[in-house]
Amino acid sequence: RRAYLNIPARLSPIYNNDGCGGSTIFRLFSDLILSKTGNLRLSPPAHSIVITVVARKNYGTGHSIGRRIGNHDALVAALRSRLTMPVKADQQGPHSEAINIIVNSVDFASFDFDQQVGISRATDVMIAMHGAGLVQMLFMGGATPANSAEDKHRYQVGAGGAFEFFCPEKPSSNYRYSQLAQRLGLLYASYEIGNERNT
């Protein structure tokens, strides 16, 4: 299956910096797509934090694509070497098991839409260059409200997050994905890189 989700720039309701957060309509839309693709009950692995670093690669047709993280592989390697050691959870809480941090590098273009949604659903933190791949935030498991007392410590609004890189051609004033994160109850941060890291 193929699906196209268009978020036109200034015509989009998420482009307005109105401070609205935790939107029900975005969550309902997300749940509909998750249900139709068979991914609604999928979630990140228990006692793990899954970080997905989105890769932007040239099209198979030979056309080049811009706004890529020039040191993508080095970034993924650094995250894996520094973050993949088990982290001991709070000893005072009911869940004192070690937390495993998993870092994945994903080129969404190499998967069909159902698989893309599944990857996103199993993601706690998404890292990407500014671009359409960040729409996948809609399906992240970390943004799902808790359904039971057992998973309340993990799956709650604000439990997931997104980190967006900006390049000079798309400055940080382009804030549609920060607004999307806010409406989904996700934590959000960004960083503007120079041309030496943008290919």
PDB file of C-alpha atoms in Angstrom, residues 63-170:
ATOM      1  CA  HIS A  63      17.785  11.879  -8.479  1.00  0.00           C
ATOM      2  CA  SER A  64      19.587  13.348  -5.496  1.00  0.00           C
ATOM      3  CA  ILE A  65      17.838  14.427  -2.340  1.00  0.00           C
ATOM      4  CA  GLY A  66      18.912  17.374  -0.217  1.00  0.00           C
ATOM      5  CA  ARG A  67      18.856  18.063   3.504  1.00  0.00           C
ATOM      6  CA  ARG A  68      20.793  15.019   4.588  1.00  0.00           C
ATOM      7  CA  ILE A  69      22.859  14.673   7.744  1.00  0.00           C
ATOM      8  CA  GLY A  70      26.374  14.552   6.284  1.00  0.00           C
ATOM      9  CA  ASN A  71      27.743  12.436   9.138  1.00  0.00           C
ATOM     10  CA  HIS A  72      24.642  10.277   9.622  1.00  0.00           C
ATOM     11  CA  ASP A  73      26.587   7.030  10.109  1.00  0.00           C
ATOM     12  CA  ALA A  74      28.970   8.663  12.595  1.00  0.00           C
ATOM     13  CA  LEU A  75      26.015  10.105  14.527  1.00  0.00           C
ATOM     14  CA  VAL A  76      24.352   6.687  14.770  1.00  0.00           C
ATOM     15  CA  ALA A  77      27.643   5.062  15.812  1.00  0.00           C
ATOM     16  CA  ALA A  78      28.207   7.711  18.503  1.00  0.00           C
ATOM     17  CA  LEU A  79      24.684   7.287  19.870  1.00  0.00           C
ATOM     18  CA  ARG A  80      25.125   3.521  19.976  1.00  0.00           C
ATOM     19  CA  SER A  81      28.509   3.668  21.709  1.00  0.00           C
ATOM     20  CA  ARG A  82      27.377   6.199  24.310  1.00  0.00           C
ATOM     21  CA  LEU A  83      23.776   5.206  24.922  1.00  0.00           C
ATOM     22  CA  THR A  84      23.358   1.475  24.422  1.00  0.00           C
ATOM     23  CA  MET A  85      24.642   0.450  27.848  1.00  0.00           C
ATOM     24  CA  PRO A  86      21.777  -0.569  30.161  1.00  0.00           C
ATOM     25  CA  VAL A  87      20.641   2.290  32.379  1.00  0.00           C
ATOM     26  CA  LYS A  88      19.533   1.452  35.908  1.00  0.00           C
ATOM     27  CA  ALA A  89      16.036   2.774  36.531  1.00  0.00           C
ATOM     28  CA  ASP A  90      14.981   4.614  39.680  1.00  0.00           C
ATOM     29  CA  GLN A  91      15.389   2.212  42.606  1.00  0.00           C
ATOM     30  CA  GLN A  92      12.555   3.933  44.470  1.00  0.00           C
ATOM     31  CA  GLY A  93       9.954   3.226  41.782  1.00  0.00           C
ATOM     32  CA  PRO A  94       8.022   0.025  41.117  1.00  0.00           C
ATOM     33  CA  HIS A  95      10.093  -0.657  37.994  1.00  0.00           C
ATOM     34  CA  SER A  96      13.741  -0.980  38.963  1.00  0.00           C
ATOM     35  CA  GLU A  97      14.848  -3.130  35.998  1.00  0.00           C
ATOM     36  CA  ALA A  98      17.652  -1.928  33.750  1.00  0.00           C
ATOM     37  CA  ILE A  99      16.495   0.052  30.726  1.00  0.00           C
ATOM     38  CA  ASN A 100      18.055  -0.898  27.396  1.00  0.00           C
ATOM     39  CA  ILE A 101      18.597   1.852  24.842  1.00  0.00           C
ATOM     40  CA  ILE A 102      18.264   0.718  21.220  1.00  0.00           C
ATOM     41  CA  VAL A 103      19.467   2.965  18.383  1.00  0.00           C
ATOM     42  CA  ASN A 104      18.167   2.214  14.879  1.00  0.00           C
ATOM     43  CA  SER A 105      19.016   3.877  11.569  1.00  0.00           C
ATOM     44  CA  VAL A 106      16.019   3.783   9.222  1.00  0.00           C
ATOM     45  CA  ASP A 107      15.455   4.831   5.618  1.00  0.00           C
ATOM     46  CA  PHE A 108      11.645   4.989   5.520  1.00  0.00           C
ATOM     47  CA  ALA A 109      11.691   5.018   1.706  1.00  0.00           C
ATOM     48  CA  SER A 110      12.851   1.387   1.708  1.00  0.00           C
ATOM     49  CA  PHE A 111       9.696   0.194   3.524  1.00  0.00           C
ATOM     50  CA  ASP A 112       6.040   0.130   2.517  1.00  0.00           C
ATOM     51  CA  PHE A 113       3.653   2.347   4.464  1.00  0.00           C
ATOM     52  CA  ASP A 114       2.417  -0.363   6.847  1.00  0.00           C
ATOM     53  CA  GLN A 115       6.017  -1.168   7.800  1.00  0.00           C
ATOM     54  CA  GLN A 116       6.849   2.524   8.224  1.00  0.00           C
ATOM     55  CA  VAL A 117       3.964   2.912  10.648  1.00  0.00           C
ATOM     56  CA  GLY A 118       5.129  -0.163  12.570  1.00  0.00           C
ATOM     57  CA  ILE A 119       8.669   1.187  12.869  1.00  0.00           C
ATOM     58  CA  SER A 120       7.361   4.520  14.095  1.00  0.00           C
ATOM     59  CA  ARG A 121       4.987   2.865  16.544  1.00  0.00           C
ATOM     60  CA  ALA A 122       7.923   1.018  18.119  1.00  0.00           C
ATOM     61  CA  THR A 123       9.896   4.280  18.488  1.00  0.00           C
ATOM     62  CA  ASP A 124      10.285   6.354  21.655  1.00  0.00           C
ATOM     63  CA  VAL A 125      12.572   9.071  20.263  1.00  0.00           C
ATOM     64  CA  MET A 126      12.795  10.098  16.605  1.00  0.00           C
ATOM     65  CA  ILE A 127      15.810  12.019  15.278  1.00  0.00           C
ATOM     66  CA  ALA A 128      15.641  13.438  11.750  1.00  0.00           C
ATOM     67  CA  MET A 129      16.615  16.224   9.410  1.00  0.00           C
ATOM     68  CA  HIS A 130      13.729  18.599   8.686  1.00  0.00           C
ATOM     69  CA  GLY A 131      11.538  16.818   6.149  1.00  0.00           C
ATOM     70  CA  ALA A 132       8.461  14.714   5.558  1.00  0.00           C
ATOM     71  CA  GLY A 133       9.895  11.763   7.494  1.00  0.00           C
ATOM     72  CA  LEU A 134       9.012  13.621  10.694  1.00  0.00           C
ATOM     73  CA  VAL A 135       5.308  13.100   9.919  1.00  0.00           C
ATOM     74  CA  GLN A 136       5.981   9.607  11.276  1.00  0.00           C
ATOM     75  CA  MET A 137       5.778  11.202  14.741  1.00  0.00           C
ATOM     76  CA  LEU A 138       2.025  10.717  14.365  1.00  0.00           C
ATOM     77  CA  PHE A 139       2.424   7.002  15.022  1.00  0.00           C
ATOM     78  CA  MET A 140       5.042   6.917  17.759  1.00  0.00           C
ATOM     79  CA  GLY A 141       4.273   4.641  20.674  1.00  0.00           C
ATOM     80  CA  GLY A 142       5.866   6.974  23.183  1.00  0.00           C
ATOM     81  CA  ALA A 143       3.028   9.446  22.679  1.00  0.00           C
ATOM     82  CA  THR A 144       0.324   6.960  23.604  1.00  0.00           C
ATOM     83  CA  PRO A 145      -1.619   7.665  26.812  1.00  0.00           C
ATOM     84  CA  ALA A 146      -1.455   4.932  29.432  1.00  0.00           C
ATOM     85  CA  ASN A 147      -4.178   2.283  29.149  1.00  0.00           C
ATOM     86  CA  SER A 148      -3.540   0.524  32.445  1.00  0.00           C
ATOM     87  CA  ALA A 149      -1.853   0.973  35.789  1.00  0.00           C
ATOM     88  CA  GLU A 150       0.875  -1.474  34.689  1.00  0.00           C
ATOM     89  CA  ASP A 151       2.136   0.645  31.763  1.00  0.00           C
ATOM     90  CA  LYS A 152       1.325   4.031  33.289  1.00  0.00           C
ATOM     91  CA  HIS A 153       4.988   4.674  34.130  1.00  0.00           C
ATOM     92  CA  ARG A 154       5.978   4.341  30.463  1.00  0.00           C
ATOM     93  CA  TYR A 155       3.254   5.095  27.943  1.00  0.00           C
ATOM     94  CA  GLN A 156       1.887   8.467  28.804  1.00  0.00           C
ATOM     95  CA  VAL A 157       1.588  11.778  27.009  1.00  0.00           C
ATOM     96  CA  GLY A 158       5.035  13.350  26.953  1.00  0.00           C
ATOM     97  CA  ALA A 159       6.833   9.997  27.244  1.00  0.00           C
ATOM     98  CA  GLY A 160       8.163  10.162  23.657  1.00  0.00           C
ATOM     99  CA  GLY A 161      10.202  12.793  21.927  1.00  0.00           C
ATOM    100  CA  ALA A 162      11.470  14.156  18.615  1.00  0.00           C
ATOM    101  CA  PHE A 163      14.738  15.858  17.720  1.00  0.00           C
ATOM    102  CA  GLU A 164      14.844  17.834  14.475  1.00  0.00           C
ATOM    103  CA  PHE A 165      17.934  19.024  12.623  1.00  0.00           C
ATOM    104  CA  PHE A 166      17.657  22.178  10.523  1.00  0.00           C
ATOM    105  CA  CYS A 167      19.939  23.225   7.675  1.00  0.00           C
ATOM    106  CA  PRO A 168      20.453  26.745   6.266  1.00  0.00           C
ATOM    107  CA  GLU A 169      17.920  26.237   3.445  1.00  0.00           C
ATOM    108  CA  LYS A 170      15.210  25.277   5.967  1.00  0.00           C
TER     109      LYS A 170
END
